[in-house]
Short mmCIF file of C-alpha atoms in Angstrom, two decimals:
data_model
loop_
_atom_site.label_atom_id
_atom_site.label_comp_id
_atom_site.label_asym_id
_atom_site.label_seq_id
_atom_site.Cartn_x
_atom_site.Cartn_y
_atom_site.Cartn_z
CA MET A 1 0.28 -0.13 0.28
CA ASN A 2 1.26 3.47 -1.00
CA ARG A 3 2.49 6.15 1.17
CA VAL A 4 1.63 9.24 0.01
CA LYS A 5 2.32 13.08 1.68
CA ILE A 6 -0.41 15.40 1.53
CA LEU A 7 -0.88 19.30 2.65
CA VAL A 8 -1.76 19.85 5.95
CA GLY A 9 -5.29 20.07 6.04
CA LEU A 10 -6.46 17.67 3.39
CA LEU A 11 -7.71 14.97 4.52
CA ILE A 12 -8.42 16.43 8.27
CA LEU A 13 -9.75 19.91 7.70
CA ALA A 14 -12.05 21.07 4.95
CA THR A 15 -11.27 24.60 2.84
CA ALA A 16 -12.17 27.41 2.21
CA THR A 17 -15.22 25.93 0.21
CA VAL A 18 -16.90 24.80 3.01
CA GLY A 19 -16.31 27.66 5.38
CA CYS A 20 -13.59 24.96 7.83
CA SER A 21 -11.74 26.93 10.20
CA ASP A 22 -8.12 26.94 9.62
CA PHE A 23 -7.48 24.98 13.40
CA LEU A 24 -4.92 23.06 12.81
CA SER A 25 -3.28 25.48 10.35
CA GLU A 26 -1.57 27.08 12.99
CA VAL A 27 1.75 26.55 15.18
CA PRO A 28 1.03 24.83 18.03
CA ASP A 29 2.13 28.08 20.12
CA ASN A 30 -0.60 30.16 19.05
CA ARG A 31 -3.54 27.43 19.34
CA THR A 32 -6.11 28.11 21.96
CA GLN A 33 -5.25 25.26 24.77
CA ILE A 34 -7.71 22.95 25.64
CA ASP A 35 -6.12 22.59 29.58
CA THR A 36 -9.85 21.71 31.06
CA PRO A 37 -12.59 18.73 31.60
CA LYS A 38 -15.19 21.86 30.62
CA LYS A 39 -12.83 22.57 27.23
CA VAL A 40 -12.85 19.36 25.96
CA GLY A 41 -16.23 18.44 26.40
CA GLU A 42 -16.34 21.60 24.30
CA LEU A 43 -14.27 20.37 21.33
CA LEU A 44 -15.76 17.13 21.25
CA VAL A 45 -18.55 18.88 20.09
CA GLY A 46 -16.79 18.74 16.81
CA ALA A 47 -16.17 15.54 16.71
CA TYR A 48 -19.97 15.16 15.72
CA PRO A 49 -21.21 14.87 11.62
CA ASN A 50 -21.56 18.17 10.68
CA THR A 51 -22.21 17.05 7.42
CA SER A 52 -25.05 14.22 7.10
CA HIS A 53 -24.92 11.68 4.38
CA ALA A 54 -28.36 10.97 3.45
CA GLU A 55 -28.81 12.68 0.58
CA PHE A 56 -26.57 11.50 -1.91
CA ALA A 57 -26.43 7.97 -0.18
CA GLU A 58 -30.08 8.32 -0.93
CA GLN A 59 -30.12 9.44 -4.37
CA MET A 60 -27.84 6.08 -5.57
CA SER A 61 -30.73 4.07 -3.78
CA ASP A 62 -33.36 2.34 -5.75
CA ASN A 63 -35.69 4.76 -3.01
CA VAL A 64 -35.71 7.19 -5.60
CA VAL A 65 -36.61 7.77 -9.11
CA ASP A 66 -36.33 10.70 -12.17
CA SER A 67 -38.89 12.87 -12.10
CA GLY A 68 -39.05 14.14 -15.06
CA ARG A 69 -38.92 17.44 -12.44
CA LEU A 70 -36.00 19.13 -14.93
CA HIS A 71 -36.29 22.29 -13.47
CA PHE A 72 -34.99 21.17 -10.02
CA THR A 73 -32.10 19.75 -12.10
CA SER A 74 -28.44 20.24 -10.29
CA LEU A 75 -24.70 18.57 -11.31
CA GLN A 76 -24.51 17.19 -7.74
CA THR A 77 -27.39 15.29 -7.58
CA GLU A 78 -27.58 13.97 -11.58
CA GLN A 79 -24.22 12.84 -10.24
CA ASN A 80 -25.41 10.50 -7.28
CA TYR A 81 -28.67 9.34 -9.10
CA GLN A 82 -25.99 7.82 -11.76
CA TRP A 83 -23.42 7.04 -9.34
CA LEU A 84 -20.79 9.43 -11.65
CA PRO A 85 -17.73 10.71 -9.67
CA ALA A 86 -18.37 13.94 -7.48
CA THR A 87 -17.01 17.09 -8.75
CA GLU A 88 -19.50 19.62 -6.94
CA GLU A 89 -18.23 20.88 -2.87
CA ASP A 90 -21.85 22.33 -1.92
CA ILE A 91 -23.59 21.28 1.49
CA ASP A 92 -24.79 17.84 1.33
CA SER A 93 -22.31 16.44 -1.13
CA GLN A 94 -19.87 13.15 -0.94
CA TYR A 95 -16.87 16.08 -0.43
CA ALA A 96 -18.49 17.93 1.94
CA PHE A 97 -19.04 14.54 4.17
CA TRP A 98 -15.27 13.02 3.64
CA MET A 99 -13.89 16.67 4.72
CA ASP A 100 -16.00 16.73 7.78
CA SER A 101 -15.86 13.53 8.72
CA TYR A 102 -12.07 14.01 9.41
CA LYS A 103 -11.98 17.63 10.75
CA ALA A 104 -14.37 15.76 13.35
CA ILE A 105 -11.79 13.45 13.79
CA ALA A 106 -9.35 15.76 13.81
CA SER A 107 -12.04 17.27 17.18
CA ALA A 108 -11.73 13.67 18.83
CA ASN A 109 -8.04 13.36 18.64
CA LYS A 110 -6.97 16.86 19.68
CA ALA A 111 -9.30 15.87 22.54
CA LEU A 112 -7.43 12.90 23.08
CA GLU A 113 -3.98 14.65 23.21
CA ALA A 114 -5.17 17.06 25.84
CA LEU A 115 -6.58 14.12 28.22
CA GLU A 116 -3.68 12.66 28.02
CA GLU A 117 -1.67 15.79 29.41
CA MET A 118 -4.63 16.38 31.93
CA GLN A 119 -4.08 13.03 33.26
CA LYS A 120 -0.79 13.46 35.03
CA GLU A 121 -2.36 16.68 36.93
CA TYR A 122 -5.70 14.57 37.96
CA ALA A 123 -3.98 11.33 38.37
CA ASN A 124 -4.34 12.00 42.44
CA LYS A 125 -7.84 13.51 41.90
CA PRO A 126 -10.16 10.37 41.43
CA SER A 127 -13.29 12.10 41.24
CA SER A 128 -12.14 13.88 38.22
CA ASN A 129 -10.60 11.18 36.63
CA TYR A 130 -13.68 9.66 35.96
CA GLY A 131 -15.06 12.83 33.88
CA LEU A 132 -11.76 11.99 32.51
CA LYS A 133 -12.70 8.63 31.24
CA GLN A 134 -15.75 9.25 30.12
CA LEU A 135 -14.53 12.22 27.94
CA ARG A 136 -11.95 9.54 26.81
CA ALA A 137 -14.39 7.03 26.08
CA GLU A 138 -16.27 10.14 23.89
CA ALA A 139 -13.32 10.50 21.71
CA LEU A 140 -12.52 6.96 20.83
CA LEU A 141 -16.15 6.14 19.96
CA ALA A 142 -16.44 9.37 17.71
CA ARG A 143 -13.32 8.85 16.27
CA ALA A 144 -14.53 4.76 15.14
CA TYR A 145 -17.96 6.10 14.51
CA ASN A 146 -16.89 8.82 11.74
CA HIS A 147 -13.90 6.61 9.95
CA PHE A 148 -16.62 3.62 9.81
CA MET A 149 -18.42 5.72 7.98
CA LEU A 150 -15.73 6.77 6.03
CA VAL A 151 -14.28 3.11 4.97
CA ASN A 152 -18.15 2.40 4.52
CA LEU A 153 -19.09 5.01 1.18
CA TRP A 154 -15.44 4.82 0.23
CA ALA A 155 -14.04 1.38 0.46
CA LYS A 156 -14.98 -1.78 -0.15
CA SER A 157 -17.40 -3.89 2.02
CA TYR A 158 -15.91 -5.99 4.58
CA ASN A 159 -15.42 -9.51 3.60
CA PRO A 160 -12.93 -11.72 5.23
CA ALA A 161 -11.83 -12.94 2.01
CA THR A 162 -10.36 -9.81 0.86
CA ALA A 163 -10.44 -7.27 3.43
CA GLU A 164 -7.03 -7.41 3.66
CA SER A 165 -6.05 -6.41 0.56
CA ASP A 166 -8.75 -3.99 -0.42
CA LEU A 167 -8.13 -0.41 -0.38
CA GLY A 168 -9.96 1.20 2.77
CA VAL A 169 -8.98 4.83 4.43
CA PRO A 170 -6.59 6.81 6.20
CA TYR A 171 -7.28 6.25 10.16
CA VAL A 172 -5.52 8.96 11.12
CA THR A 173 -5.01 8.99 15.14
CA THR A 174 -2.97 11.89 15.97
CA VAL A 175 -3.06 15.47 15.41
CA GLU A 176 -1.38 17.51 12.48
CA THR A 177 1.56 18.92 13.82
CA GLN A 178 4.02 19.63 10.79
CA LEU A 179 3.56 21.16 7.22
CA LYS A 180 3.17 17.88 5.59
CA GLN A 181 1.89 14.96 7.35
CA GLU A 182 2.64 11.51 5.57
CA TYR A 183 -0.25 9.63 5.44
CA LYS A 184 -1.22 5.88 4.64
CA ARG A 185 -4.95 4.52 3.10
CA HIS A 186 -5.11 1.13 5.11
CA SER A 187 -7.04 -1.61 3.69
CA VAL A 188 -10.73 -2.34 5.27
CA ALA A 189 -8.80 -5.06 7.55
CA GLU A 190 -6.79 -2.43 9.06
CA VAL A 191 -8.96 -0.24 9.38
CA TYR A 192 -11.79 -2.46 10.63
CA LYS A 193 -9.34 -3.48 13.28
CA PHE A 194 -7.90 -0.02 14.62
CA ILE A 195 -11.86 1.08 15.05
CA GLU A 196 -12.47 -2.27 16.72
CA GLN A 197 -9.89 -1.14 19.24
CA ASP A 198 -11.55 2.56 19.39
CA LEU A 199 -15.01 0.60 19.98
CA LEU A 200 -13.93 -1.56 22.49
CA GLU A 201 -12.27 1.29 24.93
CA GLY A 202 -14.80 3.89 24.26
CA LEU A 203 -17.64 0.62 25.38
CA GLU A 204 -15.70 -0.05 28.61
CA GLY A 205 -14.89 3.78 29.57
CA ILE A 206 -18.30 5.27 28.53
CA LYS A 207 -20.25 2.89 30.85
CA GLY A 208 -22.14 5.21 33.51
CA ALA A 209 -21.51 8.18 31.87
CA SER A 210 -23.82 10.92 32.71
CA TYR A 211 -24.52 13.93 31.39
CA SER A 212 -26.62 17.24 32.56
CA SER A 213 -29.73 15.43 31.25
CA PRO A 214 -31.08 12.76 29.27
CA GLU A 215 -32.36 15.16 26.18
CA ILE A 216 -27.98 16.20 26.63
CA ALA A 217 -27.17 13.27 26.69
CA LYS A 218 -28.54 12.00 23.15
CA TYR A 219 -26.08 14.50 21.67
CA HIS A 220 -23.48 12.83 22.81
CA PHE A 221 -22.27 8.32 23.08
CA THR A 222 -23.81 7.03 26.02
CA GLU A 223 -23.82 3.46 26.90
CA ALA A 224 -26.69 2.52 24.94
CA SER A 225 -25.53 4.19 22.04
CA ALA A 226 -22.22 2.97 22.43
CA LYS A 227 -23.60 -0.52 22.28
CA ALA A 228 -26.15 -0.21 19.40
CA PHE A 229 -22.46 1.07 17.24
CA ALA A 230 -21.09 -1.91 18.03
CA ALA A 231 -24.03 -3.99 17.64
CA ARG A 232 -23.97 -1.85 13.76
CA PHE A 233 -19.77 -2.85 13.87
CA TYR A 234 -20.58 -6.51 13.98
CA LEU A 235 -23.18 -6.76 11.89
CA PHE A 236 -20.70 -4.97 8.70
CA LYS A 237 -18.02 -7.61 9.74
CA GLY A 238 -19.99 -10.09 10.21
CA ASP A 239 -19.79 -11.73 13.71
CA TYR A 240 -23.80 -12.00 14.35
CA ALA A 241 -23.22 -13.72 17.72
CA LYS A 242 -21.62 -9.96 18.75
CA THR A 243 -24.45 -8.13 17.29
CA ILE A 244 -26.53 -10.17 19.21
CA GLU A 245 -24.99 -9.87 22.61
CA TYR A 246 -24.84 -5.56 22.06
CA SER A 247 -28.35 -5.85 21.07
CA ASN A 248 -29.52 -7.70 24.26
CA GLN A 249 -30.44 -4.12 26.20
CA LEU A 250 -33.69 -4.38 23.91
CA GLY A 251 -34.63 -7.55 23.84
CA ASN A 252 -36.89 -9.35 20.65
CA VAL A 253 -40.09 -7.93 22.15
CA PRO A 254 -38.71 -3.93 23.34
CA VAL A 255 -42.72 -2.87 23.82
CA GLY A 256 -42.05 0.68 24.57
CA LYS A 257 -39.12 1.01 23.11
CA LEU A 258 -39.02 1.72 19.74
CA ARG A 259 -41.40 4.53 17.59
CA ASP A 260 -44.44 5.32 18.20
CA VAL A 261 -45.72 5.47 14.48
CA TYR A 262 -49.57 5.26 15.29
CA ASP A 263 -49.27 8.09 17.66
CA SER A 264 -47.78 10.31 14.35
CA ARG A 265 -51.58 10.09 13.08
CA LYS A 266 -52.03 13.00 15.06
CA TRP A 267 -49.62 15.87 14.06
CA ASP A 268 -49.99 16.67 10.48
CA ASP A 269 -46.23 16.62 8.57
CA LYS A 270 -45.18 19.70 10.06
CA GLN A 271 -45.30 18.92 13.60
CA ASN A 272 -43.61 14.94 12.38
CA ASN A 273 -41.17 16.57 10.80
CA ARG A 274 -40.49 18.25 14.49
CA GLU A 275 -40.96 14.97 16.22
CA PHE A 276 -38.95 12.39 14.29
CA ALA A 277 -35.49 13.56 15.30
CA LYS A 278 -36.50 14.90 18.82
CA THR A 279 -34.51 14.42 21.87
CA ASP A 280 -37.42 12.89 24.06
CA LYS A 281 -38.04 10.07 21.84
CA VAL A 282 -37.10 6.54 23.47
CA THR A 283 -35.96 5.44 20.56
CA ASN A 284 -33.41 8.12 19.70
CA LEU A 285 -29.97 6.77 21.03
CA LEU A 286 -28.36 9.24 19.68
CA VAL A 287 -28.84 12.52 17.40
CA ALA A 288 -26.45 14.72 15.57
CA ASN A 289 -27.05 18.77 13.87
CA SER A 290 -25.68 19.21 10.61
CA GLU A 291 -25.56 21.42 7.90
CA SER A 292 -28.07 20.34 5.56
CA ILE A 293 -30.95 21.20 3.63
CA LYS A 294 -32.20 17.82 3.48
CA GLY A 295 -35.73 19.74 5.28
CA ARG A 296 -36.20 21.20 1.89
CA SER A 297 -34.72 18.91 -0.95
CA GLN A 298 -37.51 16.85 -0.78
CA HIS A 299 -39.97 18.84 -2.50
CA THR A 300 -37.06 20.60 -4.44
CA THR A 301 -35.36 17.69 -6.04
CA ARG A 302 -35.39 15.91 -9.15
CA PHE A 303 -34.26 12.24 -7.71
CA VAL A 304 -36.84 11.60 -5.53
CA LEU A 305 -40.07 9.00 -5.19
CA THR A 306 -42.80 9.64 -6.82
CA SER A 307 -46.81 8.89 -5.59
CA ALA A 308 -47.31 6.97 -9.12
CA VAL A 309 -44.43 4.76 -7.99
CA ALA A 310 -45.01 4.52 -4.07
CA SER A 311 -48.46 3.53 -4.93
CA ARG A 312 -48.19 0.85 -7.97
CA ASP A 313 -48.49 -2.50 -7.58
CA LYS A 314 -45.85 -3.87 -4.27
CA GLY A 315 -44.65 0.06 -3.68
CA LEU A 316 -43.10 0.55 -0.78
CA PHE A 317 -45.46 1.52 1.54
CA THR A 318 -48.12 -0.19 -0.06
CA ALA A 319 -50.66 -2.60 1.37
CA ASP A 320 -49.64 -5.75 -0.51
CA ALA A 321 -46.40 -4.98 0.45
CA ASN A 322 -47.50 -6.17 3.67
CA PRO A 323 -46.82 -9.63 4.48
CA LEU A 324 -50.86 -9.27 6.42
CA GLY A 325 -52.10 -7.50 4.00
CA ILE A 326 -52.44 -4.48 6.05
CA THR A 327 -52.44 -0.71 5.49
CA TRP A 328 -49.10 0.66 6.16
CA ASN A 329 -49.10 2.98 9.22
CA TYR A 330 -45.90 5.55 8.28
CA PRO A 331 -46.63 9.00 8.38
CA SER A 332 -46.96 10.28 4.26
CA ALA A 333 -47.64 12.88 2.28
CA THR A 334 -48.05 13.10 -1.93
CA TYR A 335 -48.18 16.53 -3.07
CA GLN A 336 -50.26 17.11 -6.06
CA ASN A 337 -47.86 19.78 -7.96
CA ASN A 338 -44.42 17.78 -6.84
CA ASP A 339 -45.67 14.16 -6.80
CA VAL A 340 -43.68 13.42 -4.33
CA TYR A 341 -44.09 10.58 -1.72
CA TYR A 342 -41.78 10.83 1.33
CA VAL A 343 -42.56 10.50 5.45
CA PRO A 344 -41.34 13.69 7.21
CA LYS A 345 -38.41 13.32 9.36
CA PHE A 346 -36.73 16.41 9.03
CA TYR A 347 -37.31 20.42 10.25
CA GLU A 348 -34.73 22.50 8.74
CA TYR A 349 -33.52 25.30 12.01
CA PHE A 350 -32.25 28.01 9.99
CA LYS A 351 -29.29 29.71 12.12
CA ILE A 352 -28.63 33.40 11.09
CA LYS A 353 -25.38 34.69 10.87
CA ASP A 354 -25.94 38.04 9.27
CA PHE A 355 -29.25 40.08 10.64
CA THR A 356 -28.14 42.18 8.53
CA ASN A 357 -29.12 40.56 5.44
CA MET A 358 -30.64 37.57 6.69
CA THR A 359 -28.23 34.90 5.47
CA GLY A 360 -27.02 31.80 7.55
CA ASN A 361 -26.97 28.31 7.28
CA PRO A 362 -29.75 25.76 7.42
CA TYR A 363 -29.75 22.87 9.65
CA VAL A 364 -31.33 19.69 10.09
CA ALA A 365 -31.23 17.24 13.43
CA PHE A 366 -30.26 13.61 11.82
CA VAL A 367 -30.73 10.48 13.86
CA LEU A 368 -27.65 8.20 13.80
CA PHE A 369 -28.88 5.51 16.38
CA SER A 370 -31.98 4.49 17.20
CA ASN A 371 -33.65 1.51 18.98
CA ASP A 372 -35.92 0.93 15.38
CA MET A 373 -32.82 0.68 13.29
CA LEU A 374 -30.65 -1.39 16.58
CA TYR A 375 -34.28 -3.96 16.61
CA LEU A 376 -33.42 -4.16 12.92
CA ASP A 377 -29.60 -5.25 13.06
CA ARG A 378 -30.41 -7.77 16.09
CA MET A 379 -33.26 -9.45 13.85
CA GLU A 380 -30.88 -9.41 10.96
CA ALA A 381 -28.04 -11.00 13.33
CA PHE A 382 -30.63 -13.82 14.03
CA VAL A 383 -31.41 -14.18 10.68
CA MET A 384 -27.89 -14.93 9.90
CA GLU A 385 -27.56 -17.60 12.71
CA ASP A 386 -30.10 -19.02 11.44
CA ARG A 387 -32.44 -18.62 14.44
CA ILE A 388 -35.45 -18.32 11.68
CA ASP A 389 -38.27 -18.50 15.24
CA GLU A 390 -37.09 -15.48 16.97
CA ALA A 391 -36.20 -13.79 13.50
CA LEU A 392 -39.66 -14.05 12.35
CA LYS A 393 -40.97 -13.71 16.02
CA MET A 394 -39.37 -10.05 15.86
CA TYR A 395 -40.25 -9.64 12.49
CA SER A 396 -44.05 -9.73 13.12
CA TYR A 397 -43.76 -7.56 16.16
CA LEU A 398 -42.46 -5.30 13.79
CA VAL A 399 -44.71 -5.73 10.99
CA LEU A 400 -48.03 -5.32 13.47
CA SER A 401 -46.48 -1.73 14.84
CA ARG A 402 -45.96 -0.40 11.73
CA SER A 403 -49.24 -1.11 10.48
CA LEU A 404 -52.67 0.02 10.48
CA ILE A 405 -54.62 -1.46 13.53
CA LYS A 406 -56.89 -1.37 15.31
CA PRO A 407 -55.63 0.47 18.95
CA GLU A 408 -57.26 -2.33 21.07
CA LEU A 409 -55.33 -4.91 18.99
CA LYS A 410 -51.83 -4.38 20.58
CA PRO A 411 -49.19 -5.51 18.72
CA GLU A 412 -47.34 -7.04 21.73
CA ASP A 413 -50.47 -9.54 21.80
CA LEU A 414 -50.37 -10.77 18.39
CA LEU A 415 -46.85 -12.34 18.10
CA ASP A 416 -47.75 -15.70 16.52
CA VAL A 417 -49.96 -14.15 14.03
CA MET A 418 -47.08 -14.28 11.28
CA GLU A 419 -46.01 -17.87 9.49
CA TYR A 420 -43.51 -18.00 7.38
CA GLU A 421 -45.26 -18.96 4.41
CA TYR A 422 -46.57 -15.09 4.33
CA VAL A 423 -43.08 -13.83 4.27
CA GLU A 424 -42.23 -16.53 1.51
CA GLU A 425 -44.85 -15.48 -0.74
CA LEU A 426 -44.10 -11.78 -0.58
CA PHE A 427 -40.51 -12.36 -0.95
CA PRO A 428 -39.57 -15.92 -3.31
CA TYR A 429 -36.48 -17.11 -3.04
CA VAL A 430 -34.11 -15.87 -5.59
CA PRO A 431 -30.75 -17.90 -5.77
CA GLY A 432 -27.69 -15.68 -5.08
CA LYS A 433 -30.12 -12.46 -5.14
CA TYR A 434 -28.59 -11.32 -2.13
CA THR A 435 -24.82 -12.47 -1.06
CA PRO A 436 -24.25 -11.79 2.43
CA LEU A 437 -21.00 -12.65 4.01
CA LYS A 438 -21.30 -16.61 4.53
CA THR A 439 -23.48 -18.99 2.90
CA ILE A 440 -26.99 -19.38 3.58
CA ASN A 441 -30.39 -21.37 3.35
CA GLU A 442 -33.32 -20.54 1.45
CA LYS A 443 -35.30 -19.84 4.69
CA GLN A 444 -32.40 -17.07 5.58
CA ALA A 445 -31.92 -15.59 2.31
CA VAL A 446 -35.99 -15.54 2.35
CA MET A 447 -36.01 -13.66 5.73
CA LEU A 448 -33.08 -11.74 4.90
CA GLU A 449 -34.87 -10.06 2.12
CA ALA A 450 -37.26 -9.00 4.86
CA VAL A 451 -35.46 -7.70 6.99
CA ALA A 452 -33.80 -5.68 4.37
CA ASP A 453 -37.13 -4.67 2.92
CA MET A 454 -38.55 -3.48 6.49
CA ARG A 455 -34.75 -1.35 6.89
CA ARG A 456 -35.65 0.34 3.95
CA ARG A 457 -38.73 1.26 4.82
CA GLU A 458 -37.93 2.34 8.01
CA GLY A 459 -34.71 4.60 7.55
CA PHE A 460 -36.74 5.12 4.56
CA GLU A 461 -34.93 8.90 2.59
CA GLU A 462 -32.05 8.55 5.49
CA GLY A 463 -29.70 7.00 3.24
CA TYR A 464 -29.70 3.38 5.21
CA ARG A 465 -30.88 1.43 1.74
CA TRP A 466 -27.37 2.39 0.18
CA PHE A 467 -25.68 0.78 2.53
CA ASP A 468 -27.13 -2.81 2.33
CA ILE A 469 -27.50 -2.32 -1.19
CA ARG A 470 -23.33 -2.55 -0.89
CA ARG A 471 -23.19 -5.55 1.63
CA PHE A 472 -25.58 -7.43 -0.08
CA GLY A 473 -24.91 -6.16 -3.78
CA LEU A 474 -28.18 -5.44 -4.98
CA GLU A 475 -28.54 -4.74 -8.31
CA VAL A 476 -29.68 -1.24 -9.16
CA LYS A 477 -31.20 0.36 -12.05
CA HIS A 478 -32.01 4.07 -12.29
CA GLN A 479 -33.71 5.60 -15.86
CA MET A 480 -33.14 8.31 -16.76
CA VAL A 481 -36.00 10.96 -18.15
CA GLY A 482 -35.00 10.40 -22.58
CA GLY A 483 -31.98 8.97 -21.61
CA PRO A 484 -30.63 4.76 -21.16
CA GLU A 485 -31.33 2.71 -18.65
CA ILE A 486 -28.17 2.86 -15.67
CA ILE A 487 -27.65 -0.64 -14.10
CA LEU A 488 -25.41 -0.71 -10.93
CA LYS A 489 -24.60 -4.47 -10.84
CA LYS A 490 -23.02 -7.47 -8.70
CA GLY A 491 -19.32 -6.60 -7.74
CA ASP A 492 -19.86 -3.03 -9.67
CA LEU A 493 -16.91 -0.80 -8.56
CA ARG A 494 -19.23 2.22 -8.50
CA TYR A 495 -20.38 0.71 -5.03
CA GLN A 496 -17.20 2.57 -3.51
CA LEU A 497 -17.79 6.33 -3.93
CA GLN A 498 -14.78 7.79 -6.21
CA ILE A 499 -12.16 9.59 -3.89
CA PRO A 500 -12.38 13.58 -3.52
CA GLN A 501 -10.64 15.12 -6.42
CA VAL A 502 -8.45 17.17 -4.03
CA ALA A 503 -6.94 14.21 -2.18
CA ILE A 504 -6.50 12.27 -5.73
CA ASP A 505 -4.70 15.80 -6.85
CA ASN A 506 -2.45 15.70 -3.64
CA GLY A 507 -1.43 11.95 -3.84
CA ILE A 508 -3.80 9.60 -2.65
CA GLN A 509 -4.63 6.56 -4.57
CA ALA A 510 -8.08 6.83 -6.15
CA ASN A 511 -10.52 4.07 -5.95
CA PRO A 512 -10.73 1.88 -9.42
CA ARG A 513 -12.96 2.53 -11.83
#
């Protein structure tokens, strides 16, 4: 693997085009001194994503079609939809996510450096040491999470047979202190090893973590969100027993722990947008406020799920896509003029920076980890372990809790209504359609597709579908209005995003095409 030298900040800090500070370009003596636990805590606010992957990941998936609304065309969204190398650097772009992820990693590394120095000062103060332990754990977990997202977008999905040779991403663990810093593009196996090291140490240190309020805690890694991260990490790695172990906090029938979609019927779309990512929702485990126009782009983007596609035979949200033939209960809206089907999830907060000209930046709260997604990860692990009966029981509960049933019919009282034959009828076995990390039998294949279908519905518009497409090698067909059909086939190199051009220009090896 090549070692390359790049300019300071190329990987870690965004350039002026995305408005990032030149914090690490200052000589060490001129930097702000991070010398108290409070300052470390403030620094760690920047260790979480300031940009979301939801927009570009969703546009690459099979959740969208070309609506034909040509007046909403942009080069950025056209490139996403056609799996072309991204050249745009605007908000919600691949470039912005890459740069801001490494910027977040820089904040975590700076916090870890400062904590190492502080440890000497607080060596004889056990109570303070506990606070440092929690801060260190949070920094490690944030560093691991950001690298996890990068490697699962810009590298091949983890495969034990090829991970040692598959190109990963640079795993950055130190603060830059010189003009030129040498970096290595690690293998996927190495990146996963480093993530696991940070994750396990972070899990140990985050036990018993406390924050000023339960709501504030949802903006930081806690023991619950760290376990949800661990469950997902091991699912992607193929260690399904550990996914089950770390998801045991949830259980197989988590009454009261999943999102109450029935309750959402009492709200209009605007209120549902507000409610989705609220930190007082028991399902939401980790929330990040990111600069994004996702709240408005649902209605002003060419590549969306149209109402016509959503309502066709076995459309994603139609009753005949429900194994029990029951109407789904997801809050949705169809705009006659825009012809867009969407599930309200994103509320935009516009932060004004210049009150004279009334300019500023839009922010949206995104749910990074939730009990809902943890539940699906756990269910998939049961399927992969060939514990079909347990997976079917979980699937039954989730389908019923997401269906429009009479309020007096509680899902927890109807766990045995789902028969495997219902699932098989909806998802007939197709050999080789799903290619997970190990060989599975026919029942497993049917249930795996059922779980992926529910995850697609639960994570609609949040970009989750793209990760399943990558992990299972699913074929995706995109049709441009007036143009040819484009097909992403199993094994296609375009499953991996292309490294941003600015990094390639400075020596980082590009992904093969």
